[in-house]
PDB file of C-alpha atoms in Angstrom:
ATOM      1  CA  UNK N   1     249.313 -47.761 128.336  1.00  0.00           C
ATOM      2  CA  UNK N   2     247.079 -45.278 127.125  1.00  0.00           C
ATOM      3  CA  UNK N   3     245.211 -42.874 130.302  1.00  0.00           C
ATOM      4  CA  UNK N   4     241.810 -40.870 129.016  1.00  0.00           C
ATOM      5  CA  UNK N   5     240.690 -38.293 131.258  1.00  0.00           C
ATOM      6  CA  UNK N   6     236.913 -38.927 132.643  1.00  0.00           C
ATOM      7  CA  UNK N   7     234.092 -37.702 130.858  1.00  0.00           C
ATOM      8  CA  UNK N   8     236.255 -38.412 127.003  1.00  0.00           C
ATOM      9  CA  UNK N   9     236.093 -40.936 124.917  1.00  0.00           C
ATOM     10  CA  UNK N  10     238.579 -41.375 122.492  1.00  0.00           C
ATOM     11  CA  UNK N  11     239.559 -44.266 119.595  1.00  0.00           C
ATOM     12  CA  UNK N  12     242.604 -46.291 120.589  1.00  0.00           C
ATOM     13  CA  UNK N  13     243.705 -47.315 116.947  1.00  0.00           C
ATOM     14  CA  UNK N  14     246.424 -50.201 117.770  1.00  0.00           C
ATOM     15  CA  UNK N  15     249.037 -52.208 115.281  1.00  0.00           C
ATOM     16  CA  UNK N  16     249.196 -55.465 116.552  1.00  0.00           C
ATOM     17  CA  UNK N  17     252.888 -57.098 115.412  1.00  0.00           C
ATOM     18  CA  UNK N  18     253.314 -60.498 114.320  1.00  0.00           C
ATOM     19  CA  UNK N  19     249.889 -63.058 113.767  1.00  0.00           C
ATOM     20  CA  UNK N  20     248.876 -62.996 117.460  1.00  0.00           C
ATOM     21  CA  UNK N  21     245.512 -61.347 118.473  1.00  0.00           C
ATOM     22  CA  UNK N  22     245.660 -57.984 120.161  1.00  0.00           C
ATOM     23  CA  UNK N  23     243.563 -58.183 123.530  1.00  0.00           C
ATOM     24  CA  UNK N  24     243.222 -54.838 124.947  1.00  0.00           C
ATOM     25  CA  UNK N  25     242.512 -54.410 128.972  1.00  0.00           C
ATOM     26  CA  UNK N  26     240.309 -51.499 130.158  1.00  0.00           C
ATOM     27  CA  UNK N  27     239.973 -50.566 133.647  1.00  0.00           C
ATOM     28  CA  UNK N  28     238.334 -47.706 134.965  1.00  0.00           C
ATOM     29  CA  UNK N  29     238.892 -45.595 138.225  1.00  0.00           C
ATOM     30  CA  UNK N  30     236.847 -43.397 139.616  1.00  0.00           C
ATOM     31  CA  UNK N  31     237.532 -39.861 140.155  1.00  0.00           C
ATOM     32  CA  UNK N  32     236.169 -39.795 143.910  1.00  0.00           C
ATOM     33  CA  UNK N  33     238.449 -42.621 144.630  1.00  0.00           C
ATOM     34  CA  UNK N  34     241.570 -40.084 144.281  1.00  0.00           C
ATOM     35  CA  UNK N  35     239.132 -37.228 145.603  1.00  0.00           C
ATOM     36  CA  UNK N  36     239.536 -39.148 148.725  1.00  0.00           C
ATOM     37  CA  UNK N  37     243.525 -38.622 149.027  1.00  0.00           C
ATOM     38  CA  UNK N  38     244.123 -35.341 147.778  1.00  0.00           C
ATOM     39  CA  UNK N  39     241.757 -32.167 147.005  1.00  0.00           C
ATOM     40  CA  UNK N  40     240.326 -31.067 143.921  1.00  0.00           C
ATOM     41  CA  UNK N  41     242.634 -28.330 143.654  1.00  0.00           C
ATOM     42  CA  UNK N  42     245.944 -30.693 144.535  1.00  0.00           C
ATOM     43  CA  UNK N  43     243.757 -33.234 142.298  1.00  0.00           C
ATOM     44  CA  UNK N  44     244.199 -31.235 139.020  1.00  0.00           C
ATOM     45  CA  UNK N  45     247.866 -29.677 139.416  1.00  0.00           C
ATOM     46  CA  UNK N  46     249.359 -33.017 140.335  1.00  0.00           C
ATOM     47  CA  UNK N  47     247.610 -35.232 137.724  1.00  0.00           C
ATOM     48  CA  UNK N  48     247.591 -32.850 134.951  1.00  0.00           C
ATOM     49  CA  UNK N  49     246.294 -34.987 132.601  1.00  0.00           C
ATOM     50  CA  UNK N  50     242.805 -35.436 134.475  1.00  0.00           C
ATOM     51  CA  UNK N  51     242.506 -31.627 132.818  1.00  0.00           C
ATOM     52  CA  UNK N  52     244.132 -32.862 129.374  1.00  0.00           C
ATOM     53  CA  UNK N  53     241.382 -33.304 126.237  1.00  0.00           C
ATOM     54  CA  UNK N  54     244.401 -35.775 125.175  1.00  0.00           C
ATOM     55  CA  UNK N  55     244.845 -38.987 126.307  1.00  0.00           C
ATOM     56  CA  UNK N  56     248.287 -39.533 127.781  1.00  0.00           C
ATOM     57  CA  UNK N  57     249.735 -42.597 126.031  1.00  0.00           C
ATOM     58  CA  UNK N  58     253.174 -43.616 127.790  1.00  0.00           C
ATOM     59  CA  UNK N  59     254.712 -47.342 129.239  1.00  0.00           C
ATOM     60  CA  UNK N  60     254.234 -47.525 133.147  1.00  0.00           C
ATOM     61  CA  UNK N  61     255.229 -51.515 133.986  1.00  0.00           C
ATOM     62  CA  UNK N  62     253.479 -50.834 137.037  1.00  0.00           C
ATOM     63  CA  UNK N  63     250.446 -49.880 136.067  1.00  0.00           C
ATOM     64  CA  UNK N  64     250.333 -52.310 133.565  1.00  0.00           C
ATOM     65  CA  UNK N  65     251.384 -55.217 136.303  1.00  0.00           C
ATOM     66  CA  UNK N  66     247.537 -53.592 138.252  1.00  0.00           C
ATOM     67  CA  UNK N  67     245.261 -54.034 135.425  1.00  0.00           C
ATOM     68  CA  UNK N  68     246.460 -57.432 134.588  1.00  0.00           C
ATOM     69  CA  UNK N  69     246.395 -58.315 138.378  1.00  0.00           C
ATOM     70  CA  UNK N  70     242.820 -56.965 138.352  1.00  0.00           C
ATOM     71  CA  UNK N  71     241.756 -58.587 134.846  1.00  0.00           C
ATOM     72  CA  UNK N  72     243.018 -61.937 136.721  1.00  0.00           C
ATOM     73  CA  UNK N  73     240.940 -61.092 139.902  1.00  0.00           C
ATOM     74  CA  UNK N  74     237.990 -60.385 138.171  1.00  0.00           C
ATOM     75  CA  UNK N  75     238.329 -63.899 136.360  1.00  0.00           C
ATOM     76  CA  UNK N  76     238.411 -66.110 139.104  1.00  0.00           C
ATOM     77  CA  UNK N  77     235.498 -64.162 141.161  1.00  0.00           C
ATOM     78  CA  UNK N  78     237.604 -61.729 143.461  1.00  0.00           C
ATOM     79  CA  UNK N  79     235.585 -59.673 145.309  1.00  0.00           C
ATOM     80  CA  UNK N  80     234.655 -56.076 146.283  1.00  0.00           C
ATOM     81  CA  UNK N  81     237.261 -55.800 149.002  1.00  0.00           C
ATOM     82  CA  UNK N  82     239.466 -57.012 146.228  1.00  0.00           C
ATOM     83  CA  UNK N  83     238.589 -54.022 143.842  1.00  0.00           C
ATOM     84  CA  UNK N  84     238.798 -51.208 146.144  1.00  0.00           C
ATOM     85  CA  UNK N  85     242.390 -52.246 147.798  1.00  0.00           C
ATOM     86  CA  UNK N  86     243.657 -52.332 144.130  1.00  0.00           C
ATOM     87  CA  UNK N  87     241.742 -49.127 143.728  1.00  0.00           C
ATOM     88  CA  UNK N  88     243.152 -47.722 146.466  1.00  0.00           C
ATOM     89  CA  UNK N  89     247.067 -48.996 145.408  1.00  0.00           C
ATOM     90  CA  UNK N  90     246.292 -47.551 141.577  1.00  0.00           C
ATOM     91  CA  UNK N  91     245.410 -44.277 143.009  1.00  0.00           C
ATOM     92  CA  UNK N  92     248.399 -43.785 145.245  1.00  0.00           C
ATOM     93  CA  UNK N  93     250.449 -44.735 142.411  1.00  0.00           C
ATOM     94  CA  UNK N  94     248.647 -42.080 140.071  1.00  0.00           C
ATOM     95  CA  UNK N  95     249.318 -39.601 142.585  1.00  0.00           C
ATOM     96  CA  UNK N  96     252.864 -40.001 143.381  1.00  0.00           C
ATOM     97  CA  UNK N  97     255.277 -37.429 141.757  1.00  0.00           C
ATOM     98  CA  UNK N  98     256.951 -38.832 138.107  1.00  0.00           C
ATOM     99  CA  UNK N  99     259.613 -37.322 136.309  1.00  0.00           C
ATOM    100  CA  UNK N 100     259.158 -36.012 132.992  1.00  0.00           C
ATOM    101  CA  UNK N 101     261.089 -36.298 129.640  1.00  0.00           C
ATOM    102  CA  UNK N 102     264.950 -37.380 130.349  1.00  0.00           C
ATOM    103  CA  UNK N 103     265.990 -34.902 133.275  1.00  0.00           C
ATOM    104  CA  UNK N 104     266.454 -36.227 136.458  1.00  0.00           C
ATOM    105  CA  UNK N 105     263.815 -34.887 139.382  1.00  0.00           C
ATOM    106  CA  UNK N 106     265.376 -34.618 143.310  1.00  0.00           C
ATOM    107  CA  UNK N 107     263.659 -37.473 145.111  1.00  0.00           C
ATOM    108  CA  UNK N 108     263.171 -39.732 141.679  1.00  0.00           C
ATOM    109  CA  UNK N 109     265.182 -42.773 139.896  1.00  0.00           C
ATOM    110  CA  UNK N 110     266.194 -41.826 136.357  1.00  0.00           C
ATOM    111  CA  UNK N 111     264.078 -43.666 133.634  1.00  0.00           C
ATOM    112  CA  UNK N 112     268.048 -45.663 132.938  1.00  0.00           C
ATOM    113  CA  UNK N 113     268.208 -46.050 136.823  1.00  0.00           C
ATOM    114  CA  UNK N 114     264.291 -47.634 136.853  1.00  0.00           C
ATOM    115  CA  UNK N 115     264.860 -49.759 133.817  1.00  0.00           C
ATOM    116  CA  UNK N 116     268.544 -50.959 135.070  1.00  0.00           C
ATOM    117  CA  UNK N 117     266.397 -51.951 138.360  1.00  0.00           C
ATOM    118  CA  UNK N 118     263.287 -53.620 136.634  1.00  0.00           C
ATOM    119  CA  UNK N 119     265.437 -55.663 134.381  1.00  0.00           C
ATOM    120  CA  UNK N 120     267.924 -56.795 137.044  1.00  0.00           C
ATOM    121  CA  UNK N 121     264.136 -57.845 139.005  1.00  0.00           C
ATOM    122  CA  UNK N 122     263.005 -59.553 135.706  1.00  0.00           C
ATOM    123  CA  UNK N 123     266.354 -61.485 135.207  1.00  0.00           C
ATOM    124  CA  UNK N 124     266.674 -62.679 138.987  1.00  0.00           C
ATOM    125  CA  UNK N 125     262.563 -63.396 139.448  1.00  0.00           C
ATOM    126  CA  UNK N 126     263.493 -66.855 140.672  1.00  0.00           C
ATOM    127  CA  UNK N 127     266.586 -65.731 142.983  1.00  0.00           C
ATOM    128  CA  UNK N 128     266.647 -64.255 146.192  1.00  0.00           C
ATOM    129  CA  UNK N 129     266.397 -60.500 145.767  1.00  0.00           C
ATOM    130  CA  UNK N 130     267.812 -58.168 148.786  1.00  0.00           C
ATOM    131  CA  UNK N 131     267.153 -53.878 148.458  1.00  0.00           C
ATOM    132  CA  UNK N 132     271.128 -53.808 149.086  1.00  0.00           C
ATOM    133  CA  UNK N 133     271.341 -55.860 145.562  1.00  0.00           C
ATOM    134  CA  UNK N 134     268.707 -53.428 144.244  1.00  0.00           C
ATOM    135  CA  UNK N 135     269.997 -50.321 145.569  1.00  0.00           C
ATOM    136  CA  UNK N 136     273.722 -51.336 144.721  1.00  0.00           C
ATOM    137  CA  UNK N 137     273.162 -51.030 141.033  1.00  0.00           C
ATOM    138  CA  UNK N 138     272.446 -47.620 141.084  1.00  0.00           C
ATOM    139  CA  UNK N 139     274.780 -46.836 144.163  1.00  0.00           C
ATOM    140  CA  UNK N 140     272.128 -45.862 146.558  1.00  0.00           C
ATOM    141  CA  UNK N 141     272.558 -46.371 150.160  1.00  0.00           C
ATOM    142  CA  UNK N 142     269.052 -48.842 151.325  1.00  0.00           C
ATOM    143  CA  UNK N 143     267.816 -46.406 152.948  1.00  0.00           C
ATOM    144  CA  UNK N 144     267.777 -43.779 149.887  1.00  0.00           C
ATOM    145  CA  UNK N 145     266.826 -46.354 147.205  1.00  0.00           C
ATOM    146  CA  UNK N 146     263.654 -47.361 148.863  1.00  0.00           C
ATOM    147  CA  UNK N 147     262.547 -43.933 149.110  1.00  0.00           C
ATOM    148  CA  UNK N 148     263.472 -42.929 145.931  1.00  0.00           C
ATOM    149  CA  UNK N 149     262.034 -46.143 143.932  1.00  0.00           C
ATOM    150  CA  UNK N 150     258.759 -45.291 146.300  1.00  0.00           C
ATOM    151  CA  UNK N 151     258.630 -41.862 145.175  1.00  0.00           C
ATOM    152  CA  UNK N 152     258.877 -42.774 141.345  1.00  0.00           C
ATOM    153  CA  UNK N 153     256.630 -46.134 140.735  1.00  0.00           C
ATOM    154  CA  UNK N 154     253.987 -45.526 144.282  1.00  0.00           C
ATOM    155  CA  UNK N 155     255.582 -49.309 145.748  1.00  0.00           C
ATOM    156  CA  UNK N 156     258.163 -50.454 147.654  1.00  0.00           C
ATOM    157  CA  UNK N 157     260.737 -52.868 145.993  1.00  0.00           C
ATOM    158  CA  UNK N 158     259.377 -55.479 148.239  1.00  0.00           C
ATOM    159  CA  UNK N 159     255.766 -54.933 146.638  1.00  0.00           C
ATOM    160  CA  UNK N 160     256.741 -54.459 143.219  1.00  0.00           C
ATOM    161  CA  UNK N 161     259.311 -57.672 142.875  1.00  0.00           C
ATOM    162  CA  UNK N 162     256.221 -58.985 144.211  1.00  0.00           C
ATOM    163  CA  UNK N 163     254.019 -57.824 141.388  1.00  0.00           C
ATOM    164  CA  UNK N 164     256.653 -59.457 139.200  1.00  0.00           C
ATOM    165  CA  UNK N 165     257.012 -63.020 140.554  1.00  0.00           C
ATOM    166  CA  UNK N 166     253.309 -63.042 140.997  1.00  0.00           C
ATOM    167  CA  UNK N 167     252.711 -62.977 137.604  1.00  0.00           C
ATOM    168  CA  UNK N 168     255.304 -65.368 136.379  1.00  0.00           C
ATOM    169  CA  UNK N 169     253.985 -67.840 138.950  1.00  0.00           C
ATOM    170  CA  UNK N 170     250.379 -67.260 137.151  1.00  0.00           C
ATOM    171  CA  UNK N 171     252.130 -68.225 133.600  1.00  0.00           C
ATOM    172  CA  UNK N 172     253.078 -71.275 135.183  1.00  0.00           C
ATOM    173  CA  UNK N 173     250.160 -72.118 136.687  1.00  0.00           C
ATOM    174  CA  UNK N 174     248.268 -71.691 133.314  1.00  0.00           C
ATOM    175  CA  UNK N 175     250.465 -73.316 131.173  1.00  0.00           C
ATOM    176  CA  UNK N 176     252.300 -75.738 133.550  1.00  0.00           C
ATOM    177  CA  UNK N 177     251.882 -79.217 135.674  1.00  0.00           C
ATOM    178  CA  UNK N 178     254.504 -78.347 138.428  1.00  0.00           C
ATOM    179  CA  UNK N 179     253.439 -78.543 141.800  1.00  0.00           C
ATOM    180  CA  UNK N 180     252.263 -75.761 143.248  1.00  0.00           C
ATOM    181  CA  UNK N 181     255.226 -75.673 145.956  1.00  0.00           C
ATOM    182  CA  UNK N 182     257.425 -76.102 143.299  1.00  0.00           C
ATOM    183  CA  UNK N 183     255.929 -72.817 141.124  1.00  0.00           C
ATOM    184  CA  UNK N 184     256.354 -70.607 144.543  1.00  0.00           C
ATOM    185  CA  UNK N 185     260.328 -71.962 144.677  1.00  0.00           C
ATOM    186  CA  UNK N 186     260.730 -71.126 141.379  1.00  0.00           C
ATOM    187  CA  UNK N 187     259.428 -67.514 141.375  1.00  0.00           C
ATOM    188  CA  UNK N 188     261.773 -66.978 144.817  1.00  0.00           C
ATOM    189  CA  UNK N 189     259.352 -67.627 147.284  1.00  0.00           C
ATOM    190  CA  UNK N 190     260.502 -68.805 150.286  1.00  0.00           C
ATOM    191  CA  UNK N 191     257.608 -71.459 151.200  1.00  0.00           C
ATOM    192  CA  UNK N 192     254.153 -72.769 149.985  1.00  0.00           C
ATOM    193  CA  UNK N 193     252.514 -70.610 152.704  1.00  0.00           C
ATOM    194  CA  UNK N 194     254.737 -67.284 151.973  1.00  0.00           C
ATOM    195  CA  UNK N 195     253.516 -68.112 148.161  1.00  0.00           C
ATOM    196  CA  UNK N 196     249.632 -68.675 149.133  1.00  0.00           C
ATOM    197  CA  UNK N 197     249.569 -65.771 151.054  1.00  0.00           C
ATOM    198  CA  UNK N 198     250.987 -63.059 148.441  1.00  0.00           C
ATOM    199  CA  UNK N 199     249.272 -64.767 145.600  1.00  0.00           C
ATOM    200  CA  UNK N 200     246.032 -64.302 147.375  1.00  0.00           C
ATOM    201  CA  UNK N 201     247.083 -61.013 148.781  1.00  0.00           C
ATOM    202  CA  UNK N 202     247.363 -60.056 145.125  1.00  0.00           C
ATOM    203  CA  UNK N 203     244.984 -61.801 142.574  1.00  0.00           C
ATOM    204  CA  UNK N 204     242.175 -62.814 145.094  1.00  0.00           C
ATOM    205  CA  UNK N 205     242.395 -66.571 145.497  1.00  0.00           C
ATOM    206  CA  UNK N 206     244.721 -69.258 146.282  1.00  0.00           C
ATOM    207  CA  UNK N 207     246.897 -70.643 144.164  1.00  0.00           C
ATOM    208  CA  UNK N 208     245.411 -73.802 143.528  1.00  0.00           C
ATOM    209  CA  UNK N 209     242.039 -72.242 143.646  1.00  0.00           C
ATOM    210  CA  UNK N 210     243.316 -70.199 140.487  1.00  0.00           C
ATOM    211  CA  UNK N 211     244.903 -73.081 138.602  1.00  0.00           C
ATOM    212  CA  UNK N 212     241.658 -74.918 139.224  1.00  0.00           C
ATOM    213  CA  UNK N 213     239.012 -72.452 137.827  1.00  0.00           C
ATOM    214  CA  UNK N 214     241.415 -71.750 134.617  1.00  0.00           C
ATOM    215  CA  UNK N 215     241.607 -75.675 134.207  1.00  0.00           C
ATOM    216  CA  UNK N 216     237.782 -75.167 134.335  1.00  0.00           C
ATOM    217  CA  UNK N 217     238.095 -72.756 131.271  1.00  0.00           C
ATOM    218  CA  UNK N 218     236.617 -69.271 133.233  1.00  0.00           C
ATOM    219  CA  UNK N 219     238.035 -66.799 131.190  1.00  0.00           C
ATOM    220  CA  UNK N 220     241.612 -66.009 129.852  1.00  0.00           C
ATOM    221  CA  UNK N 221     243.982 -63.988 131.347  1.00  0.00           C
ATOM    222  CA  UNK N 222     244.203 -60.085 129.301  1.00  0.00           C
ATOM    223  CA  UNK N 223     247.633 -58.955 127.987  1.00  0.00           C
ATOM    224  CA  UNK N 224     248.004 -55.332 129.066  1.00  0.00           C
ATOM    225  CA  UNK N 225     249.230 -53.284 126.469  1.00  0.00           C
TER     226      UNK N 225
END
């Protein structure tokens, strides 16, 4: 992930490994659309890097998990509504406090404790997930964890093993003939209608609506990188 300031531009110069093409994902968010949670004052001291000439290049899964969410929205003719709730979601997550370098900050998961959390989510997509089994590995009480994981990626657990099984259950609907009850079971939703409801919660359509217009050839989804 690479975040540029407004008002720069700068040349992203990237390596791509192996044969595969490198797609790169751009989205942009406006300034007044944080302007309208915090002040201009607040705006600056909490998001230093709006005042940084350097672009701030650094892995946020989250963030990442958005603009592909958005790139896939876009595709399938979400609309406005769409744009400015994931606005709205990328903003508060922008805005909420992050730890820096390897030091632990009160109130924040570790970058181990996150990752030991986000792999155990990407390992278990297609299991039932409780925030006891989540807040158990990094022996939080419930109560604590939520807060905490809140306070360093701007979601709830809920939301953000969400995020996750959202987009597996996308892969499979691109690249797969299972039905599309099947696809929710296997990302660990509990129902077709649980399934149709975060999927279009999230990307902007149903599900079958989305398998049908990529079947149609509108676009391909856009790796984040």
């Amino acid at each position: 992930m690479c975040i540029i300031p407004p008002g720069l531009s700068r040349t992203l110069v990237v390596a791509p490994t192996g044969d595969e093409p490198v797609t790169i994902a751009t989205l942009t968010l406006p300034v007044d659309t944080l302007r309208r949670f915090i002040t201009e004052e607040d705006l600056r001291s909490r998001v230093p890097y709006l005042s940084d000439p350097h672009p701030v290049t650094r892995f946020d899964p989250l963030l990442a998990a958005m603009v592909k969410a958005v790139a896939a929205a876009s595709e399938v003719g979400a609309d406005d509504l769409y744009a400015q709730s994931a606005a709205q979601f990328i903003a508060a997550h922008l805005l909420a406090p992050h730890s820096s370098g390897s030091g632990r900050t009160a109130g924040l998961l570790s970058s181990g404790q996150l990752e030991t959390i986000l792999s155990y989510m990407r390992s278990n997509l297609e299991q039932p997930v409780s925030v006891g089994d989540l807040a158990s590995l990094v022996s939080f009480s419930r109560f604590h964890f939520v807060r905490c994981f809140k306070a360093t990626t701007g979601f709830t657990p809920y939301r953000y093993l969400t995020e996750l099984r959202i987009d597996l259950a996308r892969k499979y609907l691109e690249t797969g003939d299972d039905t599309i009850a099947r696809i929710g079971r296997r990302c660990g939703f509990s129902g077709s209608e649980h399934f149709s409801r975060s999927f279009r919660r999230i990307v902007g359509c149903t599900p079958s609506q989305y398998r049908t217009r990529r079947t149609c050839g509108l676009g391909q989804s856009l790796p984040v990188l």
